[in-house]
PDB file of C-alpha atoms in Angstrom:
ATOM      1  CA  MET A   1      51.890  85.213  66.511  1.00 49.00           C
ATOM      2  CA  SER A   2      53.227  83.723  62.528  1.00 56.00           C
ATOM      3  CA  ILE A   3      54.920  80.801  61.579  1.00 61.00           C
ATOM      4  CA  ILE A   4      58.289  81.192  59.865  1.00 76.00           C
ATOM      5  CA  GLU A   5      59.607  77.925  59.318  1.00 83.00           C
ATOM      6  CA  PRO A   6      58.272  75.636  58.092  1.00 91.00           C
ATOM      7  CA  ARG A   7      56.311  77.840  55.780  1.00 92.00           C
ATOM      8  CA  ILE A   8      52.620  77.532  56.018  1.00 91.00           C
ATOM      9  CA  ASN A   9      52.541  76.238  51.914  1.00 92.00           C
ATOM     10  CA  ASP A  10      54.970  73.368  52.686  1.00 92.00           C
ATOM     11  CA  LEU A  11      52.647  72.396  55.684  1.00 93.00           C
ATOM     12  CA  LEU A  12      49.571  72.739  53.200  1.00 93.00           C
ATOM     13  CA  GLU A  13      51.127  70.921  51.067  1.00 93.00           C
ATOM     14  CA  LYS A  14      51.530  67.598  53.118  1.00 91.00           C
ATOM     15  CA  THR A  15      47.837  68.155  53.914  1.00 89.00           C
ATOM     16  CA  ASP A  16      46.060  68.270  50.425  1.00 88.00           C
ATOM     17  CA  GLN A  17      45.631  72.137  51.016  1.00 92.00           C
ATOM     18  CA  ASP A  18      43.342  71.410  53.576  1.00 91.00           C
ATOM     19  CA  ARG A  19      43.784  74.057  56.487  1.00 93.00           C
ATOM     20  CA  PHE A  20      41.530  72.004  58.710  1.00 91.00           C
ATOM     21  CA  LEU A  21      43.231  68.727  58.376  1.00 91.00           C
ATOM     22  CA  LEU A  22      46.616  70.473  58.929  1.00 93.00           C
ATOM     23  CA  CYS A  23      45.239  71.871  61.951  1.00 93.00           C
ATOM     24  CA  ALA A  24      43.828  68.481  63.441  1.00 91.00           C
ATOM     25  CA  LEU A  25      46.999  66.748  62.329  1.00 92.00           C
ATOM     26  CA  ALA A  26      49.261  69.096  64.609  1.00 93.00           C
ATOM     27  CA  SER A  27      47.229  69.439  67.224  1.00 93.00           C
ATOM     28  CA  LYS A  28      46.972  65.383  67.821  1.00 91.00           C
ATOM     29  CA  ARG A  29      50.607  65.171  67.104  1.00 91.00           C
ATOM     30  CA  ALA A  30      51.428  67.879  69.843  1.00 90.00           C
ATOM     31  CA  HIS A  31      49.044  66.622  72.050  1.00 90.00           C
ATOM     32  CA  ASP A  32      51.081  63.036  71.738  1.00 89.00           C
ATOM     33  CA  ILE A  33      54.097  64.942  72.141  1.00 85.00           C
ATOM     34  CA  ASN A  34      52.780  66.886  74.904  1.00 85.00           C
ATOM     35  CA  ASP A  35      52.175  63.608  77.199  1.00 84.00           C
ATOM     36  CA  MET A  36      55.469  61.846  76.234  1.00 83.00           C
ATOM     37  CA  MET A  37      57.195  64.809  77.219  1.00 77.00           C
ATOM     38  CA  ARG A  38      55.589  65.354  80.651  1.00 77.00           C
ATOM     39  CA  GLY A  39      56.306  61.508  81.354  1.00 75.00           C
ATOM     40  CA  GLN A  40      59.950  62.637  80.448  1.00 69.00           C
ATOM     41  CA  ARG A  41      59.988  65.140  82.862  1.00 64.00           C
ATOM     42  CA  ASP A  42      57.995  63.161  85.525  1.00 69.00           C
ATOM     43  CA  ARG A  43      60.755  60.746  85.282  1.00 65.00           C
ATOM     44  CA  ALA A  44      63.481  63.502  85.280  1.00 61.00           C
ATOM     45  CA  ILE A  45      62.192  64.888  88.381  1.00 62.00           C
ATOM     46  CA  GLN A  46      62.182  61.223  89.792  1.00 65.00           C
ATOM     47  CA  LEU A  47      65.645  61.062  89.075  1.00 62.00           C
ATOM     48  CA  GLN A  48      66.387  64.694  89.871  1.00 55.00           C
ATOM     49  CA  THR A  49      68.296  64.813  86.270  1.00 56.00           C
ATOM     50  CA  ALA A  50      68.446  68.842  85.222  1.00 56.00           C
ATOM     51  CA  VAL A  51      69.951  67.608  81.808  1.00 59.00           C
ATOM     52  CA  GLU A  52      66.791  65.650  81.140  1.00 56.00           C
ATOM     53  CA  ILE A  53      64.504  68.238  82.506  1.00 55.00           C
ATOM     54  CA  ALA A  54      66.069  71.106  79.991  1.00 59.00           C
ATOM     55  CA  ARG A  55      65.767  68.562  77.011  1.00 60.00           C
ATOM     56  CA  ALA A  56      62.014  68.469  77.579  1.00 56.00           C
ATOM     57  CA  ALA A  57      61.293  71.931  77.457  1.00 62.00           C
ATOM     58  CA  ASP A  58      63.789  73.068  74.993  1.00 72.00           C
ATOM     59  CA  LYS A  59      61.003  73.113  72.151  1.00 78.00           C
ATOM     60  CA  LYS A  60      57.237  73.387  72.276  1.00 84.00           C
ATOM     61  CA  PRO A  61      55.433  70.814  71.203  1.00 86.00           C
ATOM     62  CA  LEU A  62      53.337  72.507  68.435  1.00 89.00           C
ATOM     63  CA  THR A  63      56.560  73.634  66.851  1.00 88.00           C
ATOM     64  CA  ILE A  64      57.949  69.812  66.959  1.00 87.00           C
ATOM     65  CA  ALA A  65      54.919  68.887  65.350  1.00 90.00           C
ATOM     66  CA  PHE A  66      54.861  71.356  62.429  1.00 92.00           C
ATOM     67  CA  ASN A  67      58.296  70.131  61.567  1.00 91.00           C
ATOM     68  CA  GLU A  68      57.587  66.273  61.695  1.00 91.00           C
ATOM     69  CA  ILE A  69      54.723  67.318  59.330  1.00 93.00           C
ATOM     70  CA  ALA A  70      56.659  69.362  57.042  1.00 93.00           C
ATOM     71  CA  ALA A  71      59.575  66.764  56.967  1.00 92.00           C
ATOM     72  CA  GLY A  72      56.982  63.954  56.224  1.00 91.00           C
ATOM     73  CA  ASP A  73      57.708  61.985  59.751  1.00 90.00           C
ATOM     74  CA  VAL A  74      53.620  62.458  60.339  1.00 86.00           C
ATOM     75  CA  SER A  75      50.998  61.717  57.801  1.00 82.00           C
ATOM     76  CA  TYR A  76      47.613  60.464  57.739  1.00 83.00           C
ATOM     77  CA  ASP A  77      45.591  58.084  55.903  1.00 83.00           C
ATOM     78  CA  PRO A  78      43.304  60.056  53.472  1.00 79.00           C
ATOM     79  CA  ASP A  79      40.667  56.888  53.173  1.00 79.00           C
ATOM     80  CA  SER A  80      40.229  57.196  57.217  1.00 78.00           C
ATOM     81  CA  ILE A  81      38.749  60.681  56.980  1.00 71.00           C
ATOM     82  CA  ASP A  82      35.288  61.670  55.571  1.00 66.00           C
ATOM     83  CA  ILE A  83      35.911  64.656  53.565  1.00 59.00           C
ATOM     84  CA  LYS A  84      32.212  65.847  52.953  1.00 60.00           C
ATOM     85  CA  ASN A  85      31.643  65.824  56.664  1.00 60.00           C
ATOM     86  CA  HIS A  86      34.809  66.922  58.325  1.00 53.00           C
TER      87      HIS A  86
END
C-alpha cells in the first residue's frame, strides 16, 4: 500500500519532517473521525436513511485524516511535545 495523494513529502512538511509525529497525528485524527462516522452510522440506521449510511462509508478515516493534515486543517502544538523522548 502506498500513499499517492497527498504526497508523503507534503505531509511531512506539516510535521517538521517527523514521520512518527505524522503517524501519531494521523492516527489520532482517524480515530476521532471513525468515532464520528460510527455515531453517524448508528443514527442513520435508527432513522433508516440509506443516504447517510452511504455518506459515512464513502472514504476511509485515515484517508480523510491525511487529506486534512495536508490541507492544514489538523495541526499540533509543538510546545506540548517532548521532542527528545517521543
